[in-house]
Coordinates of C-alpha atoms in Angstrom, one line a residue:
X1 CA 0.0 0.0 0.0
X2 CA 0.9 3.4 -0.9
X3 CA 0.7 6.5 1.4
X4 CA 0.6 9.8 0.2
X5 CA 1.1 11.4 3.6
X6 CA 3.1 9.4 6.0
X7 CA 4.0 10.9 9.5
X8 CA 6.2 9.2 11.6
X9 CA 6.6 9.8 15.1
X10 CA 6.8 13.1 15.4
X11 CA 7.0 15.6 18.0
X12 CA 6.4 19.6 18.2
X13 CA 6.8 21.9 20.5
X14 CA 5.5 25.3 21.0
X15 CA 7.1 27.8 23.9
X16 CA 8.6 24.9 25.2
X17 CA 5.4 23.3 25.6
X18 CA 4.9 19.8 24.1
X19 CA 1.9 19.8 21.7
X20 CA 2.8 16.6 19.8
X21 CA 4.8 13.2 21.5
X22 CA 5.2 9.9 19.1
X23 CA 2.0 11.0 17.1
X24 CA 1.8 9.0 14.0
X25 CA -0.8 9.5 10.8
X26 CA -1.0 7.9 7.2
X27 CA -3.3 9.5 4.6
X28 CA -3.4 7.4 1.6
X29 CA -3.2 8.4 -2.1
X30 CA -6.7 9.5 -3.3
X31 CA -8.3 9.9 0.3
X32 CA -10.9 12.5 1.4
X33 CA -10.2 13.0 4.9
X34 CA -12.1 14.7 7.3
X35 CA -10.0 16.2 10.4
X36 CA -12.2 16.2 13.5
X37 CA -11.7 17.8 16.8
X38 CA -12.4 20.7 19.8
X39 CA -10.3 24.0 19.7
X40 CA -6.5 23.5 20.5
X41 CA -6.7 19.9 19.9
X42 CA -3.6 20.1 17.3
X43 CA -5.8 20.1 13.7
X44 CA -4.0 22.9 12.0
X45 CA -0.1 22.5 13.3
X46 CA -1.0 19.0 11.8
X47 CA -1.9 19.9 9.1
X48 CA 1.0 22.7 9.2
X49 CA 3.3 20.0 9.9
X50 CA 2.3 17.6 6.7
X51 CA 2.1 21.0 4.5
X52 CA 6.1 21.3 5.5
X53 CA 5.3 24.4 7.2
X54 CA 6.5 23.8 10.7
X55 CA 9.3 21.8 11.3
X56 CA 9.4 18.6 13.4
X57 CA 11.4 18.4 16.7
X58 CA 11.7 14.4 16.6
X59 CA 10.3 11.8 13.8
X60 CA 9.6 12.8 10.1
X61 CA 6.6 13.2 7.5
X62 CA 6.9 12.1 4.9
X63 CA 5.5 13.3 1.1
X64 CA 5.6 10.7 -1.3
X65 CA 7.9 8.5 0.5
X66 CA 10.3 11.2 0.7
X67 CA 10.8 13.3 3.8
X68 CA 9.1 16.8 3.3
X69 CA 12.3 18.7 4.4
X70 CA 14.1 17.4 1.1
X71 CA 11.8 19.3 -1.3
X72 CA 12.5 22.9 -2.7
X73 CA 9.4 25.1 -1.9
X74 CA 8.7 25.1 -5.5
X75 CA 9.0 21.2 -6.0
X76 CA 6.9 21.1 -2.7
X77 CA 4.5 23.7 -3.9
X78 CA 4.0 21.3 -6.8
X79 CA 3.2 18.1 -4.3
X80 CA 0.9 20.1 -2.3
X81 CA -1.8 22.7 -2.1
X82 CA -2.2 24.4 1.2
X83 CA -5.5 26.5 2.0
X84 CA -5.1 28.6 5.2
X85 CA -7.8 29.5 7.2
X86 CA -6.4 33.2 7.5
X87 CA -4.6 34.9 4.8
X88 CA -2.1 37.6 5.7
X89 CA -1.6 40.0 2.5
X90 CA 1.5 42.1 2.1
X91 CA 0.5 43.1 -1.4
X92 CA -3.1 44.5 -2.3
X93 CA -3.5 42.5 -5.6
X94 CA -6.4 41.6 -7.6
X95 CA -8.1 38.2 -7.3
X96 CA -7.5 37.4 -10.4
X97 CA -3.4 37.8 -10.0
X98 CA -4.0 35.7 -6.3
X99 CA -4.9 32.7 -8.6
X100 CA -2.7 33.1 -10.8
X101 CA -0.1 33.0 -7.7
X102 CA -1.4 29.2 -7.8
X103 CA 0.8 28.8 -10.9
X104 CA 3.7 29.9 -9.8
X105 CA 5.4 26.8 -9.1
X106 CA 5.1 25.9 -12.5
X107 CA 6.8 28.8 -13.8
X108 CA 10.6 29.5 -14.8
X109 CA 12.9 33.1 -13.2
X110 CA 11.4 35.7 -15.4
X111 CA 8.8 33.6 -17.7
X112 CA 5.5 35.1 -18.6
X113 CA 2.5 33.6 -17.2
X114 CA 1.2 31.5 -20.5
X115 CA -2.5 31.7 -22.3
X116 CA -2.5 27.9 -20.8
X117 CA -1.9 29.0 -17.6
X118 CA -4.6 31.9 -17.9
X119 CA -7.0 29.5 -19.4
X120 CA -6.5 27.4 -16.1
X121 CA -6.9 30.2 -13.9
X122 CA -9.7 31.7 -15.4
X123 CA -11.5 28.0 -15.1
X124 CA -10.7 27.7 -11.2
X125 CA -12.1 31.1 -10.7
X126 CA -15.3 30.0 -12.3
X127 CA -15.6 26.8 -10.6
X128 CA -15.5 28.7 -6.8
X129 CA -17.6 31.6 -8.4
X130 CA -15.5 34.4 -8.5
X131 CA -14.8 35.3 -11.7
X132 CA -17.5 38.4 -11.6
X133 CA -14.8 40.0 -9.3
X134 CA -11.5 38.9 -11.0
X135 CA -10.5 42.6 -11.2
X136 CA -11.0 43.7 -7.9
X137 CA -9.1 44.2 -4.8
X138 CA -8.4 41.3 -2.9
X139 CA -8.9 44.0 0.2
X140 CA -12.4 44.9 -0.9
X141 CA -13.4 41.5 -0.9
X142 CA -15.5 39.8 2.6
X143 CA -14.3 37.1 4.0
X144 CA -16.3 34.2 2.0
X145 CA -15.1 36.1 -0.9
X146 CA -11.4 36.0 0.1
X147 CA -11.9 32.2 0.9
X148 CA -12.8 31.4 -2.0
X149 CA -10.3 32.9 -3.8
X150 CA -7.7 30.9 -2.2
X151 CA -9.5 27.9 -3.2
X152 CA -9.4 28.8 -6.6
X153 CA -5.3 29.7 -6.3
X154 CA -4.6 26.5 -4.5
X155 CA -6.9 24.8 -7.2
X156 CA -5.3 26.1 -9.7
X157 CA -1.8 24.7 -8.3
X158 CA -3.0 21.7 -9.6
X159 CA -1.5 19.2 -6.9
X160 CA -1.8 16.1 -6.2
X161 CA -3.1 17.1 -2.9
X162 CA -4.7 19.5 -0.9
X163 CA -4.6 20.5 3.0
X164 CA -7.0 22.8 4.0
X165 CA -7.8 24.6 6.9
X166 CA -11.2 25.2 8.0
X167 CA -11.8 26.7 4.4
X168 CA -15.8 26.9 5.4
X169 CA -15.8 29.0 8.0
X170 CA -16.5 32.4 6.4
X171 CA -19.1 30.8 4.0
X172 CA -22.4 30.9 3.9
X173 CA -24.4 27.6 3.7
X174 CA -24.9 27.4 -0.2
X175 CA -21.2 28.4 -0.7
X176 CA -20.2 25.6 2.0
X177 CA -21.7 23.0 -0.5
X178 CA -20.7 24.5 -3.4
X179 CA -16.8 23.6 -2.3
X180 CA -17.4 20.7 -0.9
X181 CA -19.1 19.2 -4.3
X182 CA -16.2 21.0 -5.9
X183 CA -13.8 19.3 -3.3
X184 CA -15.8 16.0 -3.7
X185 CA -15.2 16.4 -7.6
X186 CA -11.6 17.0 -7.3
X187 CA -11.2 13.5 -5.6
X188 CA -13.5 11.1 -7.3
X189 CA -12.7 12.4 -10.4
X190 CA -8.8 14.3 -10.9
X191 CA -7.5 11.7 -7.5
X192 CA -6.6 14.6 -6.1
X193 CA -5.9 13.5 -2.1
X194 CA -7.7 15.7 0.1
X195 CA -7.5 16.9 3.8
X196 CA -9.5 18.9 5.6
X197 CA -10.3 20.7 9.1
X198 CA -13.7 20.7 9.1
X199 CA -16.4 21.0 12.7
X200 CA -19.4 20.7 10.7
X201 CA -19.7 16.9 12.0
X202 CA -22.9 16.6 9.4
X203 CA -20.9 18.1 6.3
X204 CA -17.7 16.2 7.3
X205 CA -19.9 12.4 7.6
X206 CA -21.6 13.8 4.1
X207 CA -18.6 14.6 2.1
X208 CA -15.6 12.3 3.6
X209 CA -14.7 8.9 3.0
X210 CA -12.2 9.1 6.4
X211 CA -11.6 10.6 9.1
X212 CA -9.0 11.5 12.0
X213 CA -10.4 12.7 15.1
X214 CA -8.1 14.4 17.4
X215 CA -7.9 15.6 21.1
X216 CA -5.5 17.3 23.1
X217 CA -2.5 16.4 20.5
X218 CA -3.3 12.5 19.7
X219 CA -5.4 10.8 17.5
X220 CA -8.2 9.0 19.3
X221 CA -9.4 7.5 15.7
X222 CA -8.2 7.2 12.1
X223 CA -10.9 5.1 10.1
X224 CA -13.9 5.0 7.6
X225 CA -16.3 8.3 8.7
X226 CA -18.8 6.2 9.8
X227 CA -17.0 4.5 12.5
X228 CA -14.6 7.2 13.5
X229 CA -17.3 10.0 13.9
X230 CA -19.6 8.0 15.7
X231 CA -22.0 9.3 18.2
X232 CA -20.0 7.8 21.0
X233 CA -17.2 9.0 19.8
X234 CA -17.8 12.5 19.3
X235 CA -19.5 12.8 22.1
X236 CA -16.2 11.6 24.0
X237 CA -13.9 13.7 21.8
X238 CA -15.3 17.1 22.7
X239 CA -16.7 16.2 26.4
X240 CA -20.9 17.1 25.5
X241 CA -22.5 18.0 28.2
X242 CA -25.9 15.2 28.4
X243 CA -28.3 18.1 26.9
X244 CA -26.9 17.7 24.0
X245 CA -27.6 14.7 21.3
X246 CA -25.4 13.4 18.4
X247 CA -27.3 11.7 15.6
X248 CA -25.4 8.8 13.6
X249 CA -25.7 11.8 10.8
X250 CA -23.5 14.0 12.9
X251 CA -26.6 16.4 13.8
X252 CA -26.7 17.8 17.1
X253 CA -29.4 18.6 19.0
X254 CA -30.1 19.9 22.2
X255 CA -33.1 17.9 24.0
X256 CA -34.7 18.9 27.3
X257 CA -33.9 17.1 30.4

């Protein structure tokens, strides 16, 4: 079996504070995984971590059986697509020349961007719906706006796989499934090998195929989305107080006692 995403005992630290000890994750080739947990629970310096981001104090990850340190950033950027859930922008650029950012990695010192390149861009952009704004500032656009912006640029990178983090949470609902699908699309039809931090437990059993529930830095399940977001499980991860009801569809409700 091939692993796309293979980390290996790895350890991080923050302020001298140990966030991650032995903590060990394999996301195979072609998988749609759904990363589960509460607040501070270690989901996006994960995800950090497997984008090459952060460095490792102890263990490895790996990218294609080959550790993620050894790759330029370009040869890297070419691997993988990384969707932060904030964006800090130095330059005020359009959208349009954010997505076109995506193709950077494929471009040479000095090379113009090519009509193949603009003809990819201009398709990403119409896929997340923002091609009616292509010429305006990225700092005059909301938040769902700017999100899905990013999508397009990372979508546009064309790697074989994508990390993202919490890339619904300035969306409204239609826009939530309008990435997902395209998300869903991406995989069952490109291959592309996706991760995301999602804590919509519905949208994350609906879209998914697995799933890696975290808590307090360690993995407490890494299976099918039906058996590691269970109702038991969930309720577990994140502690529910007995008000509040899971449904095997990841719905929660409050009920009176």
């Amino acid at each position: 079996m091939s692993y796309t995403i293979d980390v290996r005992h790895i350890d991080f630290h923050f302020q001298q504070q140990a966030l991650f000890q032995d903590l060990s994750a394999m996301i195979r080739e072609g998988e749609f995984c759904a990363v589960v947990g509460p607040n501070g629970s270690g989901k996006t310096t994960l995800l950090r971590c497997m984008a090459g981001l952060l460095s490792v104090s102890a263990g490895k990850v790996l990218v294609g059986q080959r550790d993620v340190r050894a790759y330029k950033p370009m040869e890297l950027a070419r691997q993988i697509a990384f969707v932060p859930q904030h964006q800090d922008t130095i330059f005020d650029v359009t959208a349009h020349d954010m997505v076109m950012m995506g193709r950077n990695p494929y471009q040479k010192r000095w090379q113009v961007y090519s009509e193949e390149d603009e003809h990819i861009v201009m398709q990403m952009m119409s896929r997340c719906h923002v091609e009616h704004f292509a010429d305006r500032s990225i700092s005059a656009l909301s938040g769902g706006e700017l999100q899905r912006t990013l999508i397009a640029r990372a979508m546009a990178q064309q790697a074989p796989i994508m990390l993202l983090d919490e890339p619904l949470s300035n969306l409204d609902v239609s826009h939530q499934f309008e990435i997902m699908d395209i998300l869903s699309q991406l995989n069952g039809e490109v291959g592309t090998t996706v991760v995301i931090v999602i804590h919509d437990f519905s949208m994350a059993i609906q879209y998914a195929r697995t799933a890696l529930l975290m808590r307090a830095g360690h993995i407490l399940a890494h299976d099918a989305v039906n058996v590691a977001l269970t109702p038991e499980l969930l309720r577990n991860c994140f502690q529910l107080v007995d008000s509040l009801q899971i449904t095997e569809h990841g719905e929660v409700h409050k009920i009176k006692m």
